XYZ file of C-alpha atoms in Angstrom:
632
model
C 246.557 78.592 50.849
C 249.036 76.746 53.083
C 252.373 78.266 54.086
C 255.007 76.164 55.878
C 258.234 77.684 57.146
C 260.506 78.302 60.083
C 261.587 81.927 59.726
C 260.337 85.411 58.933
C 259.611 84.671 55.274
C 256.745 82.347 56.237
C 255.088 85.007 58.405
C 255.640 87.736 55.838
C 254.259 85.522 53.058
C 251.163 84.638 55.086
C 250.561 88.319 55.830
C 250.998 89.102 52.120
C 248.403 86.531 51.076
C 245.934 87.644 53.730
C 246.372 91.394 53.534
C 246.888 91.885 49.792
C 245.167 88.933 48.117
C 242.529 88.351 50.855
C 243.184 84.607 50.823
C 242.394 82.148 53.601
C 245.805 80.984 54.823
C 246.926 78.184 57.117
C 250.372 78.904 58.544
C 252.482 75.961 59.740
C 255.446 76.991 61.914
C 257.607 75.249 64.519
C 256.686 75.567 68.203
C 257.630 78.904 69.734
C 260.615 77.496 71.604
C 262.085 75.815 68.515
C 261.767 78.489 65.850
C 264.969 79.297 64.064
C 264.545 83.069 64.216
C 262.748 85.177 66.779
C 261.467 88.689 66.035
C 264.459 90.924 65.588
C 263.310 93.732 67.858
C 263.200 91.368 70.820
C 266.676 90.008 70.091
C 268.046 93.502 69.620
C 266.596 94.746 72.897
C 268.073 91.807 74.769
C 271.461 92.357 73.128
C 272.124 96.028 73.826
C 270.500 98.728 75.936
C 271.945 101.448 73.729
C 270.463 99.839 70.648
C 267.115 99.566 72.441
C 267.067 103.260 73.232
C 267.939 104.207 69.678
C 265.297 101.983 68.120
C 262.580 103.037 70.552
C 263.319 106.702 69.905
C 263.148 106.147 66.159
C 259.926 104.166 66.384
C 258.275 106.741 68.659
C 259.180 109.522 66.248
C 257.903 107.736 63.166
C 254.794 106.380 64.840
C 255.269 103.030 63.159
C 255.712 100.753 66.147
C 252.346 99.080 65.570
C 252.721 98.720 61.805
C 251.277 95.530 60.366
C 252.928 93.186 57.935
C 255.885 92.260 60.136
C 257.135 88.779 60.724
C 254.841 88.204 63.662
C 251.658 89.499 62.049
C 249.014 86.955 61.163
C 246.064 89.224 60.480
C 243.282 88.395 58.105
C 241.482 85.042 57.856
C 243.117 81.712 58.544
C 244.726 79.689 61.296
C 248.154 78.807 62.609
C 249.480 75.325 63.366
C 252.618 74.415 65.263
C 254.658 71.457 64.053
C 258.325 70.581 64.234
C 258.467 69.163 60.693
C 256.022 69.145 57.745
C 255.224 65.445 57.895
C 252.373 63.794 56.028
C 250.076 64.031 59.042
C 250.878 67.703 59.507
C 250.219 68.502 55.850
C 246.957 66.584 55.964
C 245.903 68.457 59.104
C 246.718 71.744 57.364
C 244.309 70.830 54.570
C 246.760 70.304 51.713
C 244.347 67.873 50.036
C 241.810 70.705 49.639
C 244.250 73.620 49.273
C 244.843 75.645 46.132
C 248.526 76.320 46.738
C 251.278 75.306 49.148
C 254.454 77.283 49.906
C 257.379 75.445 51.513
C 259.807 78.117 52.684
C 261.930 76.322 55.267
C 265.541 77.391 55.437
C 266.669 73.807 54.717
C 266.418 72.626 51.085
C 266.057 68.971 52.045
C 263.069 69.683 54.283
C 261.320 71.561 51.480
C 261.968 68.814 48.921
C 260.762 66.031 51.219
C 257.579 67.929 52.047
C 256.987 68.783 48.376
C 257.144 65.132 47.341
C 254.629 64.251 50.049
C 252.301 67.130 49.156
C 252.363 66.282 45.458
C 251.251 62.745 46.279
C 248.420 64.028 48.491
C 247.157 66.563 45.934
C 248.375 66.326 42.299
C 246.533 69.559 41.387
C 248.243 71.585 44.085
C 250.157 74.732 43.109
C 253.561 74.184 44.727
C 256.046 76.955 45.544
C 259.417 75.846 46.924
C 262.220 77.837 48.448
C 265.526 76.278 47.326
C 268.972 77.821 47.396
C 270.492 75.289 44.976
C 269.314 76.556 41.602
C 270.426 73.556 39.553
C 268.726 71.133 41.904
C 265.658 73.358 41.866
C 265.307 73.005 38.095
C 265.398 69.220 38.316
C 262.940 69.139 41.228
C 260.560 71.430 39.366
C 260.551 69.154 36.311
C 260.153 66.049 38.457
C 257.192 67.384 40.423
C 255.444 68.696 37.296
C 255.879 65.326 35.579
C 254.555 63.549 38.659
C 251.509 65.823 38.769
C 250.778 65.213 35.079
C 250.965 61.440 35.452
C 248.832 61.433 38.604
C 246.154 63.487 36.831
C 246.052 61.049 33.948
C 246.973 63.573 31.289
C 249.582 65.982 30.021
C 250.629 69.359 31.285
C 247.411 70.933 30.149
C 245.114 68.465 31.879
C 244.609 70.609 34.945
C 247.517 69.198 36.910
C 249.262 71.384 39.424
C 252.417 73.293 38.606
C 255.620 73.797 40.559
C 257.620 76.983 40.991
C 261.057 77.000 42.603
C 262.249 80.338 43.932
C 265.130 81.555 46.039
C 264.821 84.453 48.433
C 268.516 85.103 47.879
C 268.113 85.377 44.101
C 265.028 87.569 44.476
C 266.650 90.038 46.854
C 270.231 90.023 45.501
C 269.683 92.347 42.479
C 268.040 95.011 44.627
C 270.705 94.771 47.328
C 273.561 94.942 44.828
C 272.045 97.819 42.869
C 271.218 99.851 45.972
C 274.877 99.947 46.973
C 275.943 101.618 43.723
C 275.185 105.245 42.959
C 274.404 105.678 39.282
C 273.747 101.984 38.805
C 270.174 101.106 37.971
C 268.015 98.695 39.891
C 268.061 95.410 38.047
C 265.610 92.554 37.725
C 266.867 89.500 35.862
C 265.231 86.143 35.309
C 265.989 83.661 32.524
C 268.016 86.229 30.628
C 265.467 89.045 30.904
C 267.238 92.183 32.092
C 265.226 95.204 33.224
C 266.982 98.312 34.471
C 265.158 100.991 36.420
C 267.042 104.142 37.376
C 266.229 106.858 39.891
C 266.378 110.349 38.409
C 266.552 113.633 40.259
C 263.861 116.271 39.748
C 264.456 118.310 36.563
C 265.801 121.814 36.944
C 263.759 124.809 35.810
C 263.637 124.850 32.032
C 264.733 121.209 31.694
C 262.538 118.445 30.289
C 262.736 115.131 32.144
C 263.609 112.115 30.013
C 260.996 109.427 30.800
C 263.011 106.644 29.137
C 260.792 103.806 27.979
C 258.229 104.689 30.637
C 257.964 106.213 34.116
C 257.531 103.512 36.729
C 257.155 105.647 39.853
C 257.312 109.090 41.414
C 259.550 109.294 44.477
C 258.471 110.803 47.790
C 257.998 114.550 47.956
C 259.882 114.491 51.286
C 263.076 113.066 49.806
C 264.960 116.243 50.739
C 263.810 116.069 54.367
C 266.185 113.898 56.408
C 263.468 113.010 58.916
C 260.664 112.837 56.391
C 258.423 109.943 55.518
C 260.688 108.650 52.749
C 260.984 104.934 53.086
C 257.519 104.185 54.428
C 255.128 101.892 52.614
C 252.161 104.081 53.512
C 253.214 107.719 53.208
C 249.999 109.271 51.905
C 250.013 111.823 49.112
C 253.641 112.725 49.747
C 254.798 109.107 49.530
C 255.968 107.260 46.440
C 253.437 106.797 43.633
C 253.807 103.615 41.620
C 252.841 103.503 37.924
C 251.548 107.084 37.624
C 249.718 108.270 34.528
C 250.965 111.016 32.225
C 248.915 113.696 34.011
C 250.399 112.787 37.395
C 253.932 112.875 35.986
C 253.382 116.300 34.437
C 251.777 117.676 37.605
C 254.563 116.415 39.883
C 257.109 119.139 40.588
C 260.265 118.743 42.611
C 259.942 114.968 42.780
C 262.363 112.398 41.453
C 261.241 109.574 39.215
C 262.044 105.919 38.601
C 262.225 105.298 34.851
C 262.663 102.151 32.808
C 265.838 103.060 31.000
C 267.001 99.982 29.149
C 265.652 96.562 28.326
C 267.559 93.670 26.758
C 267.262 89.910 26.453
C 270.715 88.533 27.078
C 272.651 87.225 30.000
C 275.162 89.471 31.763
C 278.479 89.759 29.869
C 281.672 88.419 31.350
C 283.469 91.277 33.122
C 286.164 92.782 30.952
C 288.685 92.521 33.745
C 288.470 88.724 33.665
C 288.022 88.171 29.961
C 290.859 87.603 27.540
C 293.664 87.631 30.122
C 296.512 85.436 28.789
C 297.991 82.718 30.955
C 301.411 84.378 30.704
C 300.015 87.542 32.212
C 298.431 85.555 35.044
C 301.704 83.833 35.961
C 304.160 86.739 35.893
C 303.975 90.329 37.086
C 304.354 93.300 34.771
C 307.823 94.165 36.111
C 309.070 90.631 35.442
C 307.585 90.628 31.964
C 309.400 93.885 31.157
C 312.665 92.388 32.470
C 312.303 89.307 30.267
C 311.457 91.480 27.280
C 314.570 93.612 27.881
C 316.848 90.561 28.054
C 315.308 89.181 24.877
C 316.006 92.492 23.147
C 319.645 92.332 24.336
C 320.035 88.820 22.882
C 318.632 89.956 19.536
C 320.950 92.981 19.510
C 324.012 90.828 20.277
C 323.056 88.352 17.555
C 322.719 91.142 15.002
C 326.037 92.658 16.064
C 327.782 89.259 15.757
C 326.291 88.788 12.313
C 327.632 92.187 11.219
C 331.101 91.641 12.704
C 331.685 88.067 11.527
C 329.371 87.881 8.507
C 327.732 84.676 9.787
C 324.279 83.465 8.856
C 321.559 84.921 11.159
C 320.675 81.501 12.595
C 324.311 80.611 13.243
C 324.965 84.028 14.794
C 321.990 83.575 17.120
C 323.199 80.073 18.081
C 326.717 81.319 18.914
C 325.256 84.214 20.918
C 323.190 81.808 23.025
C 326.259 79.639 23.647
C 328.131 82.692 24.862
C 325.109 83.736 26.930
C 325.053 80.439 28.832
C 328.897 80.336 29.054
C 329.192 77.013 27.203
C 331.131 78.293 24.176
C 334.911 78.198 23.786
C 336.774 81.432 24.603
C 337.496 83.580 21.528
C 341.274 83.833 22.135
C 342.270 83.857 18.491
C 339.329 85.927 17.211
C 339.426 89.620 16.439
C 338.746 92.269 19.058
C 335.089 92.787 18.008
C 334.272 89.117 18.500
C 335.950 89.089 21.929
C 333.972 92.156 23.093
C 330.691 90.588 21.958
C 331.488 87.383 23.861
C 332.161 89.354 27.055
C 328.902 91.265 26.661
C 327.004 88.017 26.081
C 328.458 86.557 29.269
C 327.443 89.661 31.223
C 323.861 89.415 29.895
C 323.888 85.754 30.919
C 324.709 86.764 34.492
C 321.722 89.123 34.480
C 319.505 86.365 33.114
C 319.980 84.003 36.068
C 318.178 86.101 38.759
C 315.383 86.934 36.312
C 314.777 83.241 35.610
C 314.808 82.480 39.339
C 312.269 85.261 39.969
C 310.051 83.866 37.196
C 310.059 80.416 38.775
C 309.251 81.789 42.214
C 306.420 83.980 40.897
C 304.904 81.073 38.970
C 304.985 78.876 42.079
C 303.442 81.681 44.135
C 300.671 82.146 41.574
C 299.743 78.463 41.636
C 299.839 78.484 45.427
C 297.693 81.578 45.798
C 295.138 80.260 43.297
C 293.724 78.024 46.044
C 294.010 80.599 48.855
C 292.173 83.807 49.625
C 293.452 87.034 48.187
C 294.191 90.086 50.287
C 293.028 93.602 49.362
C 295.690 95.059 47.034
C 297.548 98.230 47.841
C 296.010 101.427 46.565
C 292.536 99.898 46.267
C 289.751 102.475 46.348
C 286.204 103.035 45.167
C 285.280 99.440 45.965
C 282.335 97.825 47.742
C 282.912 96.255 51.160
C 280.635 93.223 51.530
C 280.057 91.842 55.037
C 278.942 88.228 55.204
C 279.275 85.393 52.697
C 276.152 83.434 53.545
C 273.307 82.724 51.147
C 272.438 86.360 50.517
C 276.019 87.606 50.510
C 277.132 84.969 48.002
C 274.400 85.888 45.543
C 275.112 89.615 45.915
C 278.843 88.988 45.414
C 278.108 87.177 42.166
C 275.912 90.052 40.982
C 278.553 92.643 41.772
C 281.249 90.727 39.919
C 278.943 90.316 36.921
C 278.780 94.121 36.827
C 282.603 94.280 37.100
C 282.466 96.074 40.458
C 285.564 95.712 42.713
C 284.598 93.993 45.957
C 286.326 93.223 49.256
C 284.545 90.657 51.442
C 284.679 90.323 55.223
C 283.749 86.965 56.768
C 284.307 85.514 60.226
C 283.763 81.842 59.305
C 286.524 80.295 57.117
C 284.056 77.564 56.113
C 281.265 79.930 55.060
C 279.112 79.054 52.081
C 280.514 81.813 49.858
C 284.237 81.146 50.399
C 284.437 78.876 47.348
C 282.724 81.526 45.239
C 285.153 84.185 46.464
C 288.127 81.969 45.533
C 286.676 81.219 42.113
C 286.027 84.899 41.385
C 289.409 85.879 42.894
C 287.805 88.385 45.252
C 289.875 89.654 48.219
C 288.568 88.366 51.560
C 289.385 89.581 55.075
C 288.871 86.859 57.682
C 287.725 88.210 61.033
C 284.836 89.412 63.147
C 283.630 92.694 61.722
C 282.867 93.964 65.236
C 286.543 93.718 66.200
C 288.837 96.677 65.761
C 290.989 96.688 62.651
C 288.874 94.329 60.506
C 287.081 97.031 58.537
C 290.344 98.956 58.274
C 291.926 95.883 56.668
C 289.115 95.976 54.099
C 290.090 99.618 53.402
C 286.748 101.003 54.488
C 288.163 104.551 54.550
C 288.581 104.423 50.751
C 285.491 102.349 49.957
C 282.624 103.469 47.759
C 279.889 101.758 49.776
C 279.275 99.170 52.490
C 276.919 96.197 52.222
C 276.214 94.647 55.633
C 274.560 91.298 54.849
C 275.374 89.059 57.791
C 272.604 87.036 59.439
C 272.882 88.967 62.733
C 271.112 92.316 62.721
C 273.074 93.793 65.617
C 276.326 92.942 63.823
C 275.138 94.692 60.677
C 274.047 97.765 62.605
C 277.247 97.909 64.649
C 279.384 97.622 61.510
C 277.435 100.405 59.784
C 277.684 102.730 62.780
C 281.439 102.133 63.093
C 281.968 102.605 59.348
C 280.071 105.899 59.513
C 282.376 107.034 62.317
C 285.355 106.342 60.043
C 283.778 107.939 56.977
C 280.628 109.935 57.598
C 279.509 110.089 53.960
C 279.966 106.404 53.247
C 277.007 104.906 51.393
C 275.639 101.972 53.371
C 273.081 99.232 52.784
C 272.265 96.945 55.688
C 270.191 93.820 55.742
C 267.749 93.608 58.645
C 265.475 90.722 59.505
C 262.330 92.619 60.447
C 260.831 95.179 58.068
C 259.534 97.497 60.811
C 262.949 97.465 62.430
C 264.550 98.198 59.045
C 262.274 101.225 58.608
C 263.135 102.571 62.066
C 266.879 102.132 61.557
C 266.697 103.700 58.106
C 265.015 106.856 59.379
C 267.356 107.174 62.342
C 270.511 106.850 60.244
C 269.151 109.189 57.633
C 268.367 111.840 60.232
C 271.838 111.479 61.773
C 273.673 111.515 58.416
C 271.486 113.493 55.962
C 274.253 113.857 53.363
C 275.044 110.160 53.127
C 273.046 107.513 51.284
C 271.471 105.010 53.677
C 269.303 102.047 52.756
C 267.930 99.341 55.040
C 266.517 96.289 53.363
C 264.565 93.339 54.731
C 265.085 90.222 52.610
C 261.652 88.920 53.542
C 260.128 92.248 52.457
C 261.801 91.963 49.048
C 261.159 88.243 48.531
C 257.620 87.748 49.893
C 255.772 89.438 46.973
C 257.441 87.107 44.462
C 256.543 84.016 46.501
C 252.968 85.238 46.935
C 252.608 85.960 43.231
C 253.899 82.478 42.382
C 251.309 80.942 44.728
C 248.607 82.823 42.863
C 249.688 81.112 39.653
C 251.582 83.908 37.990
C 255.165 83.918 36.768
C 256.892 86.666 38.731
C 260.007 87.807 36.892
C 261.291 89.941 39.730
C 260.692 92.896 41.988
C 262.134 96.408 42.153
C 261.960 98.308 45.448
C 260.782 101.902 45.249
C 261.762 103.308 48.619
C 259.873 100.966 50.992
C 257.351 99.772 48.423
C 257.759 97.051 45.813
C 256.993 97.016 42.106
C 256.506 93.545 40.573
C 257.296 92.416 37.035
C 255.225 89.472 35.850
C 254.512 87.512 32.669
C 250.745 87.073 32.275
C 248.533 85.279 29.762
C 245.949 87.737 28.433
C 243.248 85.065 28.117
C 240.829 85.044 31.032
C 241.556 88.610 32.144
C 238.749 90.991 31.116
C 240.910 93.943 32.193
C 243.317 93.069 29.344
C 241.635 90.916 26.706
C 240.103 92.849 23.815
C 241.430 96.198 25.016
C 244.166 98.377 23.632
C 247.418 98.841 25.514
C 246.343 102.351 26.452
C 242.951 101.179 27.725
C 244.514 98.291 29.677
C 246.802 100.632 31.614
C 245.509 101.415 35.109
C 247.434 104.025 37.050
C 248.714 102.762 40.368
C 247.823 99.160 39.549
C 249.441 97.722 36.397
C 250.959 98.664 33.061
C 251.749 96.507 30.017
C 255.429 96.803 29.121
C 256.124 94.172 26.474
C 254.490 91.571 24.270
C 255.919 88.127 23.611
C 255.699 87.124 19.946
C 256.692 84.042 17.982
C 259.647 84.007 15.602
C 258.769 85.949 12.480
C 255.547 87.295 13.979
C 255.065 91.049 13.927
C 252.983 92.981 16.418
C 250.274 95.146 14.955
C 251.334 98.750 14.814
C 255.064 98.115 14.520
C 256.674 100.170 11.780
C 258.992 97.450 10.488
C 259.598 93.723 10.893
C 262.751 94.471 12.842
C 260.624 96.183 15.485
C 258.051 93.402 15.689
C 260.289 90.323 15.676
C 263.381 90.686 17.776
C 265.881 88.112 18.826
C 264.420 88.108 22.336
C 260.881 87.549 21.028
C 259.754 90.432 23.217
C 258.327 93.604 21.671
C 258.925 96.697 23.809
C 257.398 100.161 23.401
C 254.069 98.809 22.217
C 251.775 101.381 20.567
C 248.800 102.364 22.705
C 246.488 101.328 19.839
C 247.566 97.681 19.838
C 244.646 95.429 20.801
C 245.553 92.637 23.219
C 244.329 89.225 22.095
C 243.510 86.203 24.186
C 246.478 84.294 22.766
C 248.948 87.012 23.738
C 251.390 86.788 26.612
C 252.538 90.108 28.040
C 255.117 91.357 30.507
C 253.681 93.938 32.839
C 254.672 95.979 35.848
C 252.196 95.881 38.696
C 251.805 96.808 42.308
C 251.009 94.040 44.772
C 247.389 95.133 45.101
C 247.127 95.647 41.367
C 248.315 92.117 40.699
C 245.810 90.850 43.252
C 242.983 92.648 41.475
C 244.137 91.378 38.108
C 243.883 87.811 39.414
C 240.180 88.416 40.052
C 240.023 86.897 43.540
C 239.397 90.148 45.400
C 236.607 91.116 43.030
C 234.800 87.827 43.641
C 234.838 88.470 47.384
C 233.560 92.007 46.903
C 236.597 93.588 48.501
C 237.195 97.236 47.663
C 240.660 97.615 46.128
C-alpha cells in the first residue's frame, strides 16, 4: 500500500492500514519544514500557555498522552519517504508499479488528479483512492481512470484491471458532524441515495422494554453518567462502547444506552418544506404589505358594488368608473345624485391611500432583488438555531446537510471570499462576517438563544476559544468542535465534559472519521459511510458474498459475528424475491434492498449484501490478517 498526502489524513490512513489491516505501507509526505499542517498539540502549546496547561492536565488525568493512531504515528511495517510533490520518479521510488493500492490524499485536487493519471499509467491494475472535494469532477475522473485501466489491460472492466474510488473527507465527516449537533436527530450515513439513521437511546426505566428498532448496533459506555469517565475513548475496556453486540449481551446490559438502527430508506433527502412551494409574490413582498394590498382591493370591490346598486350600471362598467374615480381621472359628478357624489369622494380617498402602498411595494421589490445577491443577517427573534463557525470545505458540507434537514442555521465566517459563501447565498442562510474570537461576533449570531454550536474552522485554538466563550455565555449550550488531532480531541472532550457535566459536548477529528472509509476503499470494498459511536467508528459497506467463506453458504444468523460484522440488507434484482420473505412486496422493493432479512436466509455467492462492521471486523472479513496469522 502507498499513501501520499500532506496533512493529518495521510498519517491517520497509514496508521489505519498498518494497525488494523496489518498491511505494509509506504508513506509519502512533504519534508518536515514544508508540511501543510503540523501536529496540533505542538501548535496549541506554542499559541497559548493557558491552553497548554489545560491540555496537559486533561492528558495526565486520562493517561492517554502516549496513545497511538495519531497523525504522527507510523507504527507497524513500512517506510516513509519525503517528497515535495508526487512526481513520476517519486511514485516509482515508492513502489507504485508493484503496489496493490495507492491513496492520494493531498489537500489540493489538482495534485491528486495529476498524480493519479501518472500512477494509472505506471500500474493499470492499481487500486486507486483519490481525495477530491469537487464531487462532479470526481465522478468524471473516476470514469476516466477506470476506462484507462481497462484499455491498458487489454480487456473490459472484468479483466482484472484496477478500479478507482473517489472520496471526500468532507462528505464522509459531514453527516456525523451535523447529526451530533442536534439532540434527537439520528446519526446519518448517506451515499448514492442510501439513507441509514442510527439513534442513541437512553437506558430503559424499570419495567420498560427497550425498542431495538431494526437492530441494535452498539451498547454505549457504562460510564456515560460519570462526567470524568472513560466515555469517548476508543479503548475503554469492558465499560467502553460495545459495537454489534449479540442478543445475550443486549439483554445482560443494564443501565447502558444503545445505538439502534431506526429507519432505512432509499431516496434522496427531500427539499426542506420552508423552501418548497413559496410563490414569487410572497418572496417579493412582506406579509404586512400583502395585507395592505388585499385591503385596498377589497375596498375597490366594495365601491364597485355600491356604485352598481346606486346607479344600476353593469358590473364591468361600474368597476371601470370606480377605477377612474380611484385614479382621479374621471369627471366630477356635479349633476349626479348625492349617492354618486359620495361614492366618488370615497374612491378618491382610497386612491390617496393607494399611492404610498404602491411606492412601498416598489421599494420592497427592489430591496428583495438587491438582497438576493448579498448576505442575509440573522432575523429578529431567531432562536433554537445552530451557529456554524467556518465555511471552509467541512463547514460548507455540514451547512448543506443541515439545510437538507430544514434546520435553521446562522454562519460565522471571517473571510468574505471563503469557499462556502456562495452556498450560503444560494441557501439564503444568515451569515455574520467577523473573527469569532472578537467580542460581539457570537452575540451577533444570537448565541445566547442558539440550540447548539458547531466550531468547524481550520484553526483548533479558534474552535476551542469560541467554544469556551460560548459556554461562558450559555453554560448548557450543546457544542461540537472540530479538532485536527484525535488525541487532542479526546483530551479536550473529557476536560469540557468534566467542567460542564450537564451540557452536551462532542469533539470530532475529521481524520478520525474519514480515515476508515479511505482505508476500506483501498482494501477494495465499497464503504457506504461511517457512524461514530462515542470515539469508535462503525462502518457500513456493500460486499460481494462470493469469495468470503464467513458469508457464502451460511445463513444470516450464522454469518453474524458479534463485535465484528452483521448483515443488514440484501440487494436483489427487480422482481426478485428473497427467500423467506412473506410477500413479493417485502422481497422486491423500489430500492432493490431487502431489509430485516430472516436469520434462516442462506447467503449465495451471487448475492451482494450491505453490512455493518467494525474496522477490525472488516479487516478480518477481507482475509488478509488471517493469511498472515495475526490474532484478531
